Amino acid sequence: MKLKTLLVTALIISNLIFAEKKPVDYVDPFLGTSSSRWMLYPGPSMPFGMVKLSPDNSEINGMLDAGYEYTTESISGFGHVHSWMMGSFLTMPTTGNIKIKPGSKDNPDKGYRSRISHENEKASAGYYSVYLDDYDIKAELTATTRTGFQRYTFPKSSTAHILFDLQVPEEGRPEIINAEIVKISDNEITGFVKRIDGWNEYTLHFVALFNRPFD
């Protein structure tokens, strides 16, 4: 009799735990992020959203070499748009000396790229986070329909930076024909980048607000 009671109790508890799960809990944003297209990424975005945040780590060697590749254990920054024939710009938090080139996946030390471990990388519907090993920084991403939010948790450092890189590896080979970044205040910058790739010509405008002042 005690065994039956224990079995029934275990089944009830199991059913309650299972019932608490929602369809969104089964979403795995990492699916399709290896040997795939630029438009498949683990970062957060809303349906029909203007902002499609995601880590980027690929190098241009062929048409499919752009965006995020799961087997590459480093990150060169976080892109804001991942659409067909359309990219944007990268932001990358760093510490130490400023580097202006991303480096390569085989040698991240040549640039601002950082090594990562998939054990410290998480992705769910609407949220992404990763720990940047080379900088001791935790990066978190989420998005609304028109805005991307990023939170960078820095270590104590006198040389903390957030880099903006307008030359992003994309599936096409776009040429930047005009670009501008303007410092509005100690907490805000605005800018745009205009690209052309064959028939496709577009201008991306952006405003970046920081919760702390910067130099």
Short mmCIF file of C-alpha atoms in Angstrom, two decimals:
data_model
loop_
_atom_site.label_atom_id
_atom_site.label_comp_id
_atom_site.label_asym_id
_atom_site.label_seq_id
_atom_site.Cartn_x
_atom_site.Cartn_y
_atom_site.Cartn_z
CA MET A 1 0.00 0.00 0.00
CA LYS A 2 2.84 2.39 0.78
CA LEU A 3 4.48 1.61 -2.58
CA LYS A 4 1.28 2.46 -4.48
CA THR A 5 0.90 5.73 -2.59
CA LEU A 6 4.49 6.68 -3.37
CA LEU A 7 4.05 5.85 -7.05
CA VAL A 8 0.86 7.91 -7.35
CA THR A 9 2.51 10.88 -5.59
CA ALA A 10 5.48 10.73 -7.95
CA LEU A 11 3.19 10.69 -10.99
CA ILE A 12 1.22 13.69 -9.71
CA ILE A 13 4.41 15.70 -9.09
CA SER A 14 5.75 14.74 -12.53
CA ASN A 15 2.50 15.81 -14.22
CA LEU A 16 2.50 19.14 -12.38
CA ILE A 17 6.06 19.91 -13.49
CA PHE A 18 5.23 18.95 -17.08
CA ALA A 19 2.03 21.04 -17.04
CA GLU A 20 3.98 24.16 -16.06
CA LYS A 21 5.94 24.11 -19.34
CA LYS A 22 4.74 26.28 -22.21
CA PRO A 23 5.44 25.85 -25.93
CA VAL A 24 8.01 28.67 -25.80
CA ASP A 25 10.03 26.63 -23.31
CA TYR A 26 10.85 24.11 -26.03
CA VAL A 27 12.33 26.70 -28.39
CA ASP A 28 16.06 26.16 -29.06
CA PRO A 29 17.51 29.19 -30.90
CA PHE A 30 20.76 27.30 -31.55
CA LEU A 31 19.03 24.96 -34.00
CA GLY A 32 20.28 25.55 -37.54
CA THR A 33 23.23 27.73 -36.52
CA SER A 34 25.97 25.53 -38.02
CA SER A 35 26.83 25.43 -41.74
CA SER A 36 23.77 27.55 -42.36
CA ARG A 37 22.58 30.93 -43.60
CA TRP A 38 23.23 34.36 -42.15
CA MET A 39 19.53 34.77 -41.32
CA LEU A 40 19.57 31.86 -38.82
CA TYR A 41 20.97 33.11 -35.54
CA PRO A 42 20.61 32.40 -31.79
CA GLY A 43 19.95 36.00 -30.71
CA PRO A 44 16.63 37.61 -29.76
CA SER A 45 14.15 39.28 -32.10
CA MET A 46 10.42 39.94 -32.29
CA PRO A 47 8.16 38.70 -35.10
CA PHE A 48 8.58 41.17 -37.99
CA GLY A 49 10.93 43.17 -35.77
CA MET A 50 13.28 45.84 -37.10
CA VAL A 51 16.08 44.72 -34.76
CA LYS A 52 17.57 41.22 -34.97
CA LEU A 53 20.31 41.06 -32.36
CA SER A 54 22.78 38.21 -32.40
CA PRO A 55 26.39 37.32 -31.80
CA ASP A 56 28.57 37.19 -34.92
CA ASN A 57 31.77 35.19 -35.29
CA SER A 58 32.17 34.16 -38.93
CA GLU A 59 34.73 35.25 -41.48
CA ILE A 60 34.14 35.86 -45.17
CA ASN A 61 35.40 32.85 -47.12
CA GLY A 62 32.28 32.08 -49.13
CA MET A 63 28.61 32.95 -49.48
CA LEU A 64 27.54 31.08 -46.35
CA ASP A 65 30.40 32.32 -44.18
CA ALA A 66 28.64 35.09 -42.30
CA GLY A 67 26.72 35.58 -39.10
CA TYR A 68 27.01 32.99 -36.33
CA GLU A 69 28.67 29.58 -36.62
CA TYR A 70 28.16 27.34 -33.60
CA THR A 71 31.41 25.40 -34.04
CA THR A 72 33.49 28.60 -33.83
CA GLU A 73 34.28 29.17 -30.16
CA SER A 74 34.88 32.90 -30.30
CA ILE A 75 32.77 36.02 -30.92
CA SER A 76 33.69 39.18 -32.84
CA GLY A 77 30.70 41.26 -31.74
CA PHE A 78 26.93 41.58 -31.68
CA GLY A 79 25.14 42.51 -34.89
CA HIS A 80 21.82 44.33 -34.95
CA VAL A 81 20.24 43.20 -38.24
CA HIS A 82 20.41 39.73 -39.83
CA SER A 83 18.14 39.87 -42.85
CA TRP A 84 18.40 38.65 -46.42
CA MET A 85 20.91 40.89 -48.23
CA MET A 86 20.92 43.31 -45.30
CA GLY A 87 23.23 43.73 -42.31
CA SER A 88 24.03 46.53 -39.90
CA PHE A 89 26.94 47.07 -37.53
CA LEU A 90 28.62 45.32 -34.62
CA THR A 91 29.05 46.40 -31.02
CA MET A 92 31.68 44.71 -28.89
CA PRO A 93 32.57 45.31 -25.23
CA THR A 94 36.28 45.07 -24.44
CA THR A 95 38.88 45.95 -21.83
CA GLY A 96 42.55 46.80 -22.17
CA ASN A 97 44.16 48.32 -25.25
CA ILE A 98 41.82 49.26 -28.10
CA LYS A 99 42.07 47.05 -31.19
CA ILE A 100 40.42 48.10 -34.45
CA LYS A 101 40.44 44.77 -36.28
CA PRO A 102 38.33 41.76 -35.28
CA GLY A 103 41.08 39.18 -35.63
CA SER A 104 40.43 35.66 -36.89
CA LYS A 105 38.72 32.61 -35.45
CA ASP A 106 42.06 30.78 -35.59
CA ASN A 107 43.88 33.62 -33.84
CA PRO A 108 41.51 35.83 -31.79
CA ASP A 109 44.47 37.62 -30.19
CA LYS A 110 45.11 39.50 -33.44
CA GLY A 111 42.01 41.63 -32.83
CA TYR A 112 39.17 42.42 -30.48
CA ARG A 113 37.51 39.01 -30.91
CA SER A 114 36.99 37.04 -27.69
CA ARG A 115 37.02 33.35 -26.95
CA ILE A 116 33.87 31.81 -25.51
CA SER A 117 32.70 28.49 -24.09
CA HIS A 118 29.29 27.10 -25.00
CA GLU A 119 28.92 26.13 -21.35
CA ASN A 120 28.66 29.85 -20.58
CA GLU A 121 26.35 30.65 -23.50
CA LYS A 122 22.57 30.66 -23.17
CA ALA A 123 19.77 31.30 -25.66
CA SER A 124 16.00 31.20 -25.29
CA ALA A 125 13.12 32.95 -27.01
CA GLY A 126 13.80 36.65 -26.44
CA TYR A 127 17.10 36.34 -24.56
CA TYR A 128 20.76 35.58 -25.22
CA SER A 129 23.80 35.74 -22.97
CA VAL A 130 27.45 34.76 -23.21
CA TYR A 131 30.62 35.18 -21.18
CA LEU A 132 33.53 36.74 -23.06
CA ASP A 133 36.53 34.86 -21.67
CA ASP A 134 39.24 37.24 -22.92
CA TYR A 135 37.65 40.28 -21.26
CA ASP A 136 35.89 38.82 -18.21
CA ILE A 137 32.65 40.40 -19.48
CA LYS A 138 29.12 39.00 -19.44
CA ALA A 139 27.01 40.15 -22.41
CA GLU A 140 23.20 39.92 -22.44
CA LEU A 141 20.82 40.71 -25.30
CA THR A 142 17.08 41.16 -25.69
CA ALA A 143 14.87 43.04 -28.14
CA THR A 144 11.58 44.81 -28.70
CA THR A 145 9.94 45.38 -32.09
CA ARG A 146 12.17 48.37 -32.88
CA THR A 147 14.87 48.42 -30.21
CA GLY A 148 17.68 46.19 -29.05
CA PHE A 149 18.80 46.16 -25.42
CA GLN A 150 22.26 45.06 -24.37
CA ARG A 151 23.71 44.74 -20.90
CA TYR A 152 27.44 44.35 -20.42
CA THR A 153 28.76 43.44 -16.98
CA PHE A 154 32.39 44.59 -16.86
CA PRO A 155 35.08 43.70 -14.34
CA LYS A 156 36.76 46.52 -12.41
CA SER A 157 38.91 48.19 -15.04
CA SER A 158 40.20 51.64 -15.97
CA THR A 159 40.16 50.73 -19.69
CA ALA A 160 36.64 49.58 -20.54
CA HIS A 161 35.32 50.13 -24.07
CA ILE A 162 32.34 49.45 -26.32
CA LEU A 163 33.46 49.26 -29.94
CA PHE A 164 31.28 50.09 -32.97
CA ASP A 165 32.31 48.36 -36.19
CA LEU A 166 30.39 49.33 -39.35
CA GLN A 167 32.17 46.81 -41.61
CA VAL A 168 30.33 43.58 -40.85
CA PRO A 169 30.93 40.26 -42.67
CA GLU A 170 27.68 39.56 -44.52
CA GLU A 171 26.55 36.99 -47.07
CA GLY A 172 26.93 39.51 -49.84
CA ARG A 173 29.89 41.79 -50.42
CA PRO A 174 28.47 45.22 -49.66
CA GLU A 175 30.53 48.36 -50.04
CA ILE A 176 30.16 51.17 -47.53
CA ILE A 177 29.61 54.35 -49.53
CA ASN A 178 28.85 56.69 -46.63
CA ALA A 179 28.83 56.55 -42.84
CA GLU A 180 28.72 58.86 -39.84
CA ILE A 181 28.77 58.70 -36.05
CA VAL A 182 27.96 61.82 -34.01
CA LYS A 183 28.37 62.25 -30.26
CA ILE A 184 25.21 63.94 -29.01
CA SER A 185 26.08 63.88 -25.32
CA ASP A 186 28.09 61.85 -22.81
CA ASN A 187 25.31 59.23 -22.92
CA GLU A 188 24.18 59.22 -26.56
CA ILE A 189 25.49 58.81 -30.07
CA THR A 190 23.67 58.72 -33.40
CA GLY A 191 24.80 57.59 -36.79
CA PHE A 192 24.13 55.88 -40.08
CA VAL A 193 25.82 53.57 -42.54
CA LYS A 194 24.93 53.42 -46.24
CA ARG A 195 25.74 50.24 -48.17
CA ILE A 196 25.47 49.08 -51.75
CA ASP A 197 25.73 45.53 -53.08
CA GLY A 198 24.67 45.26 -56.71
CA TRP A 199 21.02 46.26 -56.93
CA ASN A 200 20.66 46.51 -53.17
CA GLU A 201 21.35 49.94 -51.71
CA TYR A 202 20.14 50.92 -48.25
CA THR A 203 20.88 53.23 -45.33
CA LEU A 204 20.66 52.11 -41.73
CA HIS A 205 20.17 54.85 -39.11
CA PHE A 206 20.70 54.23 -35.42
CA VAL A 207 20.63 55.88 -32.01
CA ALA A 208 22.59 54.39 -29.11
CA LEU A 209 21.80 55.38 -25.50
CA PHE A 210 24.08 54.43 -22.62
CA ASN A 211 23.07 54.31 -18.95
CA ARG A 212 26.53 55.61 -17.96
CA PRO A 213 28.53 58.53 -19.39
CA PHE A 214 31.51 57.78 -21.63
CA ASP A 215 34.54 59.69 -22.88
#
